[in-house]
mmCIF file of C-alpha atoms in Angstrom:
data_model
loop_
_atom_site.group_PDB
_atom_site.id
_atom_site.type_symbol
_atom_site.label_atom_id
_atom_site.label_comp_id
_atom_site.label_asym_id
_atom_site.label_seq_id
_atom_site.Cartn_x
_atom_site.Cartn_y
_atom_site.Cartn_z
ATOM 1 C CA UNK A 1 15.803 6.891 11.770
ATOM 2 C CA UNK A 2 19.133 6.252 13.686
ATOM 3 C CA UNK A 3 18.107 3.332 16.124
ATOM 4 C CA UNK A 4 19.747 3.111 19.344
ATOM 5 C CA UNK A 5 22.003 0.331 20.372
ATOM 6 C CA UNK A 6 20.980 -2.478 23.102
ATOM 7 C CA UNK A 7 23.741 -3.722 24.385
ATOM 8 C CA UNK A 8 24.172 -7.308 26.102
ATOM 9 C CA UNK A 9 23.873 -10.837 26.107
ATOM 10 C CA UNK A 10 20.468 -11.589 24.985
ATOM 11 C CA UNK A 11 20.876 -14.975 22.637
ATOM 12 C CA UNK A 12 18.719 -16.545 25.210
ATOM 13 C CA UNK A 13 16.074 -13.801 25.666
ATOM 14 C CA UNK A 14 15.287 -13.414 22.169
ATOM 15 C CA UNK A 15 16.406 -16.424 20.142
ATOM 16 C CA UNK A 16 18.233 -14.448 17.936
ATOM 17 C CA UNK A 17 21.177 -15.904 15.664
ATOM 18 C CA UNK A 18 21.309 -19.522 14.895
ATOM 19 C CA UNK A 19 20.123 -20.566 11.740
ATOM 20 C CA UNK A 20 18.182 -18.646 9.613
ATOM 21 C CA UNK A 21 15.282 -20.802 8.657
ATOM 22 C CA UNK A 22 15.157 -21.787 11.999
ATOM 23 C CA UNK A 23 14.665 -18.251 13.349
ATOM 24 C CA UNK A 24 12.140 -17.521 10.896
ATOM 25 C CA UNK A 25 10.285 -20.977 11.649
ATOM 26 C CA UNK A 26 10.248 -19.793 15.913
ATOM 27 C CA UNK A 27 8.727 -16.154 14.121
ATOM 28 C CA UNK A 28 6.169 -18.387 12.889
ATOM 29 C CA UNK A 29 5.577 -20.301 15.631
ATOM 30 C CA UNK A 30 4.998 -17.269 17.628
ATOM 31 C CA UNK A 31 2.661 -15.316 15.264
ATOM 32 C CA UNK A 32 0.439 -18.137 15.308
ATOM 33 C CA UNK A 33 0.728 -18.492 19.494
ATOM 34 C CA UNK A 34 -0.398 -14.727 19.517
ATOM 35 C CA UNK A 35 -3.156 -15.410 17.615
ATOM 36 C CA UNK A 36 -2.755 -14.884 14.132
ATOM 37 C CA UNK A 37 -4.517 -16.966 11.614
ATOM 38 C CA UNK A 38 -2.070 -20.068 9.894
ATOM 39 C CA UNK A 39 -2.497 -19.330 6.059
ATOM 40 C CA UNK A 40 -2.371 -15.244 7.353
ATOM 41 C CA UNK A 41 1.053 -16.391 8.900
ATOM 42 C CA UNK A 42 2.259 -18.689 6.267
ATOM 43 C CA UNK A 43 1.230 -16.237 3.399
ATOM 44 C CA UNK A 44 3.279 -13.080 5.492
ATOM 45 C CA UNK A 45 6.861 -15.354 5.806
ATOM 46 C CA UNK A 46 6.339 -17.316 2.747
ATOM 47 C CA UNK A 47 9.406 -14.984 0.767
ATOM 48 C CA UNK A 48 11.078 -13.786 4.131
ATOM 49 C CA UNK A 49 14.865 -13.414 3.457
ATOM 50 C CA UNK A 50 18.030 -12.798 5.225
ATOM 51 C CA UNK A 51 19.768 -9.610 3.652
ATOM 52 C CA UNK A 52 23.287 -8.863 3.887
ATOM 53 C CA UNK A 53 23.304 -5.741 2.733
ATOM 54 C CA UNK A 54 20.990 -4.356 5.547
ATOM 55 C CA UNK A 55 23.952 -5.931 7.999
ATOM 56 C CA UNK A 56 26.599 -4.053 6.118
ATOM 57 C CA UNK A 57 24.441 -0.655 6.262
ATOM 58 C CA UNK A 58 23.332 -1.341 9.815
ATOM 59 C CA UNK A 59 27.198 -1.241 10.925
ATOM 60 C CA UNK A 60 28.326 1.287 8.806
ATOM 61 C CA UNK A 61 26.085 4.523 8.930
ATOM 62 C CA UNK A 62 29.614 6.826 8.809
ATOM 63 C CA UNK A 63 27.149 10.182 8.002
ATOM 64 C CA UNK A 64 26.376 10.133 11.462
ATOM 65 C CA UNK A 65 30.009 10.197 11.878
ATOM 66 C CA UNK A 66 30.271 13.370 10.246
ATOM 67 C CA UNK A 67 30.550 17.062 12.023
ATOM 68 C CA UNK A 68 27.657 19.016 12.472
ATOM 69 C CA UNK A 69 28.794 21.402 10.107
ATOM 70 C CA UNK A 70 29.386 18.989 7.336
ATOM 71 C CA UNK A 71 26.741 17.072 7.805
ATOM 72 C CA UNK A 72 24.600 20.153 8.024
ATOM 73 C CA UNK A 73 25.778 21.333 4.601
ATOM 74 C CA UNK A 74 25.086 18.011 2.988
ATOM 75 C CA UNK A 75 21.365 17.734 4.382
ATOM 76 C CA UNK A 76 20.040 21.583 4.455
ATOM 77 C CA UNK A 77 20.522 22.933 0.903
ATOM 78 C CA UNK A 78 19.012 26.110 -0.847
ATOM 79 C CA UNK A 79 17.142 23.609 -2.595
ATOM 80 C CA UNK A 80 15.691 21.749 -0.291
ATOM 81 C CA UNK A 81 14.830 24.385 1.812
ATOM 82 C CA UNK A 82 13.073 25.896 -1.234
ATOM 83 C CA UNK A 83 10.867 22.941 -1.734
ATOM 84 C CA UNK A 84 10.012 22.867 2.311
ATOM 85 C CA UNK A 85 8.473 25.748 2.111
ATOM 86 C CA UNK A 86 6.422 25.245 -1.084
ATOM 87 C CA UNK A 87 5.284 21.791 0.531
ATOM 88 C CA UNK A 88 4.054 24.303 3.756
ATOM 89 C CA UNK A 89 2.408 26.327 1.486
ATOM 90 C CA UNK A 90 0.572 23.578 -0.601
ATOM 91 C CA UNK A 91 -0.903 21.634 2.210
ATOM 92 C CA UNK A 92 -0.523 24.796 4.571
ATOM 93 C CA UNK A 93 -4.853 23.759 5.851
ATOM 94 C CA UNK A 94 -3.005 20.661 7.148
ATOM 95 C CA UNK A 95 -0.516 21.927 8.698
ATOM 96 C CA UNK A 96 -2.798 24.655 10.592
ATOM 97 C CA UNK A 97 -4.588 21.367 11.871
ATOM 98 C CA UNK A 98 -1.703 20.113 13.297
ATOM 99 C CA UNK A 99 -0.679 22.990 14.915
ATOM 100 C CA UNK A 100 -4.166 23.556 16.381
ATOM 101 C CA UNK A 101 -4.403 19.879 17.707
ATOM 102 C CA UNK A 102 -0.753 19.051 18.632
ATOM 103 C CA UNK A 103 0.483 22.714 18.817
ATOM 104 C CA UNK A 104 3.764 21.535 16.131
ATOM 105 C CA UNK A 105 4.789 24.254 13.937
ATOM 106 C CA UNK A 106 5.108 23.818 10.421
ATOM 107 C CA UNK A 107 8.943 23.932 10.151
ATOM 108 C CA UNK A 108 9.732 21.167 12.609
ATOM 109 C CA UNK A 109 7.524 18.388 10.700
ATOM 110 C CA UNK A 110 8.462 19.708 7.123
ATOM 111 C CA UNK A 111 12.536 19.688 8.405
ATOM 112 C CA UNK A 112 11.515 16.008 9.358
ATOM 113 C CA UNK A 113 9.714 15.414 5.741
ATOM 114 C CA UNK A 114 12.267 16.709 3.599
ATOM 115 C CA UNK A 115 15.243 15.207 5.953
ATOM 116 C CA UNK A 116 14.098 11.467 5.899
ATOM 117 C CA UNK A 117 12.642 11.461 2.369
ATOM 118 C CA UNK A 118 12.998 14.593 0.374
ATOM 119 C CA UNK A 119 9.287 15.196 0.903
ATOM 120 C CA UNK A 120 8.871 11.497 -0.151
ATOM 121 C CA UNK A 121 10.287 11.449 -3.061
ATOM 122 C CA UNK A 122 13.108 9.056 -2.155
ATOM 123 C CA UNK A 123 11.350 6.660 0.697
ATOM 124 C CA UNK A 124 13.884 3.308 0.222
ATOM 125 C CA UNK A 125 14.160 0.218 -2.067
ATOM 126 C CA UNK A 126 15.046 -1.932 0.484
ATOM 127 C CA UNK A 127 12.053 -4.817 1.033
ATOM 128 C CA UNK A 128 11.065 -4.107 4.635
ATOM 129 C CA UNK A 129 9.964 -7.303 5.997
ATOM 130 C CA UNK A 130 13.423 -8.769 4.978
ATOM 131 C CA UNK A 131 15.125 -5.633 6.809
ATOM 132 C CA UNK A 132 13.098 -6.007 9.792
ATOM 133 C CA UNK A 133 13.717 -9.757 10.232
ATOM 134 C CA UNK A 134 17.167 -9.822 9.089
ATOM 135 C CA UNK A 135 17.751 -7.281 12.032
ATOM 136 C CA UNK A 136 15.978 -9.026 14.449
ATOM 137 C CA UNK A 137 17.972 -12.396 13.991
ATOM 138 C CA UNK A 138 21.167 -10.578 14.095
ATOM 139 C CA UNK A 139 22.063 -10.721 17.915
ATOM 140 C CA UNK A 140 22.778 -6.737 18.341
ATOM 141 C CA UNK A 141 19.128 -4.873 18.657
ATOM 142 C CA UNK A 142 16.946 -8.039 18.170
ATOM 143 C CA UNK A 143 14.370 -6.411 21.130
ATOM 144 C CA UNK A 144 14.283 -3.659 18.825
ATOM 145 C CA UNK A 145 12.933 -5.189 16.001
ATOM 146 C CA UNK A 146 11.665 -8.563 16.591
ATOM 147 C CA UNK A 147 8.508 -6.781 17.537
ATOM 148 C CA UNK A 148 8.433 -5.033 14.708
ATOM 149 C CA UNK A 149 8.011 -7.991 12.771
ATOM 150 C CA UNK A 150 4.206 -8.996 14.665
ATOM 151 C CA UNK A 151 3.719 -4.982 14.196
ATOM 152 C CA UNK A 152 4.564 -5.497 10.504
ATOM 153 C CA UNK A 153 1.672 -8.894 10.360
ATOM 154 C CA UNK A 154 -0.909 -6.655 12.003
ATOM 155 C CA UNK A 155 -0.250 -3.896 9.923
ATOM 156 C CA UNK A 156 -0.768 -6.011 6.494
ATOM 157 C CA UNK A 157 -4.440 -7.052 8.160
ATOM 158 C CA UNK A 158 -5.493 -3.508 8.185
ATOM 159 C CA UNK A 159 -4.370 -3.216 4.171
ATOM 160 C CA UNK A 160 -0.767 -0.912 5.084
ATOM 161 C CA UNK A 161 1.709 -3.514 4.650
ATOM 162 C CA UNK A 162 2.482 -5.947 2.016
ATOM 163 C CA UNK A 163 5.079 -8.965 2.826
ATOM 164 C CA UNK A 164 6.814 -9.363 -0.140
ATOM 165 C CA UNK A 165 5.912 -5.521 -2.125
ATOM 166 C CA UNK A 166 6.384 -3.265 0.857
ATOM 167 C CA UNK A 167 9.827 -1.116 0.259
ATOM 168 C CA UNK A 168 11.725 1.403 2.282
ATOM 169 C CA UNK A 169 14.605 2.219 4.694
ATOM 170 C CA UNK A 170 17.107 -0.286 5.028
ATOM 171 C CA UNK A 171 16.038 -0.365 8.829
ATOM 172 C CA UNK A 172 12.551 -1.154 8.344
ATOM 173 C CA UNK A 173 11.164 1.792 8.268
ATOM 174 C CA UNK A 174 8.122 3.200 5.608
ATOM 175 C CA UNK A 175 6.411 5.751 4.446
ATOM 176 C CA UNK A 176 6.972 9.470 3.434
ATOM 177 C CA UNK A 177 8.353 10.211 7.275
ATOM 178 C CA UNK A 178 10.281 6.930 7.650
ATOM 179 C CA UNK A 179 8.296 5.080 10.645
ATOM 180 C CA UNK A 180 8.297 1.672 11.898
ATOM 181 C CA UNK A 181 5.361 -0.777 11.925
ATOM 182 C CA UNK A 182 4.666 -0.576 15.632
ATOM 183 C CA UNK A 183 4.551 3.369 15.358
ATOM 184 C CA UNK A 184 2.444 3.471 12.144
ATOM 185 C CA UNK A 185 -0.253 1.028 13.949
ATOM 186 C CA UNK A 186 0.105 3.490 17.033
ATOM 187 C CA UNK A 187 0.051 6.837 15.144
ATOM 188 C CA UNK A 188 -1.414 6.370 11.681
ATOM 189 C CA UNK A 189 -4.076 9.005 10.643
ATOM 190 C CA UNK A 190 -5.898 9.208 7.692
ATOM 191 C CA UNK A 191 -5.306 12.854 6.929
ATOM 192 C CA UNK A 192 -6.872 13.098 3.676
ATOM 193 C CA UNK A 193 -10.533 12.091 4.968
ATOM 194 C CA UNK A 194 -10.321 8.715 2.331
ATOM 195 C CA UNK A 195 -10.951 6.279 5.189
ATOM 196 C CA UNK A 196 -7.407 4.763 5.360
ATOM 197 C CA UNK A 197 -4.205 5.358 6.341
ATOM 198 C CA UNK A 198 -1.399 5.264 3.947
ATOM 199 C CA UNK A 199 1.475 6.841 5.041
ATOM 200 C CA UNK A 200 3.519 5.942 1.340
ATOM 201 C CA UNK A 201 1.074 7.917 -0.825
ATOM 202 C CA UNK A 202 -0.854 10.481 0.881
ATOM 203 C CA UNK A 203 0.998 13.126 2.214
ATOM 204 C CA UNK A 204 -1.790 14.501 4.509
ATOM 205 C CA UNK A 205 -1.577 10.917 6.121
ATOM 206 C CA UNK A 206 2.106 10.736 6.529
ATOM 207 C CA UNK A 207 1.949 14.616 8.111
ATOM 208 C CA UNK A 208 -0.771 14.040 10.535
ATOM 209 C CA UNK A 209 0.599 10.272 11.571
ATOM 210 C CA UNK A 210 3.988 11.989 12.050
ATOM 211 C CA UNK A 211 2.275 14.848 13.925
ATOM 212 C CA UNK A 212 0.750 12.203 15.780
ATOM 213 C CA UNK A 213 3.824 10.270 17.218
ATOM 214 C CA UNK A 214 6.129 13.906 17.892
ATOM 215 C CA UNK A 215 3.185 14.684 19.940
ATOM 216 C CA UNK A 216 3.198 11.456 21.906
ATOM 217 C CA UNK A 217 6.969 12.035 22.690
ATOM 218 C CA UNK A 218 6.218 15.144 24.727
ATOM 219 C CA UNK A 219 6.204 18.049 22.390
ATOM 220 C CA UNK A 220 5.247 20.960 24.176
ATOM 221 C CA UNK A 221 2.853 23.626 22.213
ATOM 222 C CA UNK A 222 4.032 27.140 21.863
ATOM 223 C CA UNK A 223 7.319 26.580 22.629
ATOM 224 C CA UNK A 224 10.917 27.120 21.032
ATOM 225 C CA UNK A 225 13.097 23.988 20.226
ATOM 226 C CA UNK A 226 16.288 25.486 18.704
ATOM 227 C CA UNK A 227 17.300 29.259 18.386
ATOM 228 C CA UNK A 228 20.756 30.847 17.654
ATOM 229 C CA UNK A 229 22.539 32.972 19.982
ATOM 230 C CA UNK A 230 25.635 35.200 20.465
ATOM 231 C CA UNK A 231 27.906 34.296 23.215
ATOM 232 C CA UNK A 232 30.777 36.488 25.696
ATOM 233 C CA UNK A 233 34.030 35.311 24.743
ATOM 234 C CA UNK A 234 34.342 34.997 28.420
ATOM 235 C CA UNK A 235 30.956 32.594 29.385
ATOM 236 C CA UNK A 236 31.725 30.270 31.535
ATOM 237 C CA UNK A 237 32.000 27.497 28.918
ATOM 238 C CA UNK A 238 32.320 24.631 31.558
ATOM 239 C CA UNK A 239 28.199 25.472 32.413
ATOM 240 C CA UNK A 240 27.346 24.495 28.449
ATOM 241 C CA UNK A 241 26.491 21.537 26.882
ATOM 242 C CA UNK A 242 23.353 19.583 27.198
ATOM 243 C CA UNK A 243 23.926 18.019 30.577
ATOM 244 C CA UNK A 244 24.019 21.567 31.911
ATOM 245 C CA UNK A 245 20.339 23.993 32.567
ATOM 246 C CA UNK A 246 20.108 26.964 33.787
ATOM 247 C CA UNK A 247 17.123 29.849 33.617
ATOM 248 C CA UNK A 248 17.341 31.733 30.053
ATOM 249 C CA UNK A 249 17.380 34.955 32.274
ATOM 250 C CA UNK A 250 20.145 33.408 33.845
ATOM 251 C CA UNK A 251 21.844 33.019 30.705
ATOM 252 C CA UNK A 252 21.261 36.690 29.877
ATOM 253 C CA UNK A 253 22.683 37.478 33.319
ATOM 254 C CA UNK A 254 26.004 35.725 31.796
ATOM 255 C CA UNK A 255 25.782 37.990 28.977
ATOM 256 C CA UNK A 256 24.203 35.335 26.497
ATOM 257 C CA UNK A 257 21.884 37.080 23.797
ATOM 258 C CA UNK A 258 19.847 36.114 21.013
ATOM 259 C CA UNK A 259 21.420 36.807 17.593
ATOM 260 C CA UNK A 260 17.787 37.713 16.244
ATOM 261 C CA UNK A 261 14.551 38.792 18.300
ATOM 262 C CA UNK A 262 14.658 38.064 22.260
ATOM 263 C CA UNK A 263 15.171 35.281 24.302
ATOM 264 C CA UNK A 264 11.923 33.536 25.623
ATOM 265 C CA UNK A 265 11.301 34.210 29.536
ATOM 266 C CA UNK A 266 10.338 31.484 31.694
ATOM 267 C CA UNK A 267 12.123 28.460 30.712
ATOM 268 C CA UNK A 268 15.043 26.745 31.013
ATOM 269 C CA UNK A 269 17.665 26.362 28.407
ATOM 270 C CA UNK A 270 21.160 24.552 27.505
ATOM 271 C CA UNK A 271 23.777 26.184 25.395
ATOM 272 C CA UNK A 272 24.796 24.166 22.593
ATOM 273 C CA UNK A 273 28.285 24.651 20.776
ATOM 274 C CA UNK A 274 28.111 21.890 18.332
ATOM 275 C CA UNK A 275 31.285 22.706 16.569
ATOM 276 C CA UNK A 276 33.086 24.077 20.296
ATOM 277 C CA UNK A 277 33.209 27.862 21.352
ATOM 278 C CA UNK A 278 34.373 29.585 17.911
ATOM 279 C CA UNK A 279 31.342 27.636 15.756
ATOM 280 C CA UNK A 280 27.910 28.583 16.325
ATOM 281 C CA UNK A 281 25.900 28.865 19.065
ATOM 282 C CA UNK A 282 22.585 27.710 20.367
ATOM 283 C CA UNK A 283 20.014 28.267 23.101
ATOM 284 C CA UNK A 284 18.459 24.501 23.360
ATOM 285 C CA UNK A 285 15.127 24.274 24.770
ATOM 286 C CA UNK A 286 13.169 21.534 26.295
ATOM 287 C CA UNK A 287 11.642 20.429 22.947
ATOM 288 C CA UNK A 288 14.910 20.173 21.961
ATOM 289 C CA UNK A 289 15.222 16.912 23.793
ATOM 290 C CA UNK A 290 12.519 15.813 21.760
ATOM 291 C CA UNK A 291 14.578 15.627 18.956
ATOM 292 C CA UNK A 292 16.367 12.602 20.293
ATOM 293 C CA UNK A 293 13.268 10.258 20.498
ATOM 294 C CA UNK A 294 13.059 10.526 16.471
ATOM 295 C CA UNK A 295 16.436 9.922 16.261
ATOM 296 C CA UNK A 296 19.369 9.481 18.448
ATOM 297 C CA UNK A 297 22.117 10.775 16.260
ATOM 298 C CA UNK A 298 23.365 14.370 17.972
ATOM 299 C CA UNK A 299 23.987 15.175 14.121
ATOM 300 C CA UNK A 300 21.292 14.534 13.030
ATOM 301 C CA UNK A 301 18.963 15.994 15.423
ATOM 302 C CA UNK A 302 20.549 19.591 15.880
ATOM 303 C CA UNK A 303 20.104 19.162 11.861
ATOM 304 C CA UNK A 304 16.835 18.405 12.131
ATOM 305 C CA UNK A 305 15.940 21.341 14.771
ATOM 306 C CA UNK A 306 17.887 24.042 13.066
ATOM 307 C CA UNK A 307 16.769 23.166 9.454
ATOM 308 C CA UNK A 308 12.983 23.817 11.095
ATOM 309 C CA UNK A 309 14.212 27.285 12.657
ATOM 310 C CA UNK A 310 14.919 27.984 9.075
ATOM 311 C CA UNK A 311 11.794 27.099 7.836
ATOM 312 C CA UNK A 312 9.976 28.942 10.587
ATOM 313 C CA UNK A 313 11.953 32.078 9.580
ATOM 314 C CA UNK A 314 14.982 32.022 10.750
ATOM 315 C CA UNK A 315 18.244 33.378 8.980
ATOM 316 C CA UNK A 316 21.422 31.271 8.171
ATOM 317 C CA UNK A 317 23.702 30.527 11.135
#
């Protein structure tokens, strides 16, 4: 997950920065004024930390820097595509639930999977309740996660988050598709019909809690999110980009094709040069936009969206 930036002066909305223990003390202080039990509360920030290295990742994160090119070269390998679409095949009754209750293809959540985690193989070493408060006392995105923190408390009630053994991303985030507290407590499914949710270990949890939130941020069933097309060398390249819509038949009027199959009737599309008019091209529907609520990096999402075209059967760019 790339998190988005807050911007502002918010010291004295959020009591962020100051000292440490202090902060952590006023985290306390509020877990017990929303109702949380005192040796529940003391027991959950007994080890809490500050981590530097967290800081030093949080304002780095130069592969988001990178072109889409490069950065789709790094992330989409023969490899990785082969094991996406072994993982589709091995839980492949899953994945027909989730496209029968959320209408998500395959491709889009197994792009995610092998993307954030390598089909959890890799999910982070970093302890996440130290990440999560270590983020929230620094003063840039503390309304990010300070709740996070109280999502974090709840979470270790229900048995799916441990204070001091609970790893992952150095942003907080856990589990096989890289979520954060809050969105595991508001999407986590037990997929694998055990009676919990553990979105670490079972991978028919993490898939159907992942289906779960994409759904929530407005997927829409039976639609296209990413496809590649061929365009005139003289389209009027002013009219592409994502802050520009038009018809697809419109689009087709201008001479815009697809490079395999048809282009969908009915709805409305962007054209997408992510490396300018002599690199690839893409039609970019409305779930396209979804992309962007997962993660905010235009990298990493047109990634993300044409790795799943791949895995849904579409040929190299």
């Amino acid at each position: 997950f790339c998190l988005s930036l807050i911007a502002g002066p918010i010291f004295g909305q959020t009591g962020c920065g100051g000292d440490f223990g202090g902060f952590v003390d006023g985290l306390r202080a509020e877990a017990l004024s929303k109702g949380f039990g005192k040796p529940t509360v003391t027991a959950f920030f007994a080890h809490a930390r500050q981590d530097g290295s967290v800081l030093k990742l949080d304002r780095g994160q130069a592969v988001f820097k990178q072109s889409f090119l490069d950065f789709l070269a790094n992330k989409v390998s023969s490899g990785r595509l082969k094991t996406g679409r072994a993982k589709i095949a091995q839980h492949q009754k899953t994945f027909a639930r989730i496209e029968a209750k959320y209408g998500i293809p395959a491709g889009v959540l197994a792009a995610y999977w092998g993307l954030e985690t390598d089909f959890g193989a890799f999910q982070g070493k970093t302890p996440s309740l130290n990440a999560l408060i270590t983020l929230a006392h620094d003063c840039r995105r503390p309304t990010l996660f300070r709740p996070q923190i109280f999502a974090a408390l709840e979470l270790s009630q229900k048995g799916g988050f441990d204070p001091v053994r609970s790893v992952g991303a150095w942003a907080g985030e856990i589990g096989q598709f890289q979520m954060l507290p809050a969105d595991v407590l508001k999407n986590g499914t037990d997929g694998d019909g055990d009676g919990k949710v553990d979105v670490r270990n079972s991978e028919d949890d993490a898939l159907m809690s992942a289906a779960k939130m994409l759904s929530g941020f407005g997927w829409r069933p039976g639609e296209p999110w990413l496809q590649e097309i061929v365009v005139p060398d003289n389209l009027d390249w002013a009219a592409t980009g994502l802050n520009h819509s038009r018809a697809v038949s419109d689009w087709q009027g201008m001479g815009v094709r697809a490079r395999k199959g048809d282009l969908p009737s009915g709805l409305q599309g962007s054209v997408l040069l992510p490396m300018g008019r002599f690199g690839p091209a893409f039609m970019a529907y409305p779930n396209y936009r979804i992309y962007f609520n997962w993660n905010k990096s235009f990298v990493y999402a047109t990634t993300s969206a044409y790795f799943a075209t791949r895995l849904d059967g579409a040929p190299a760019i």
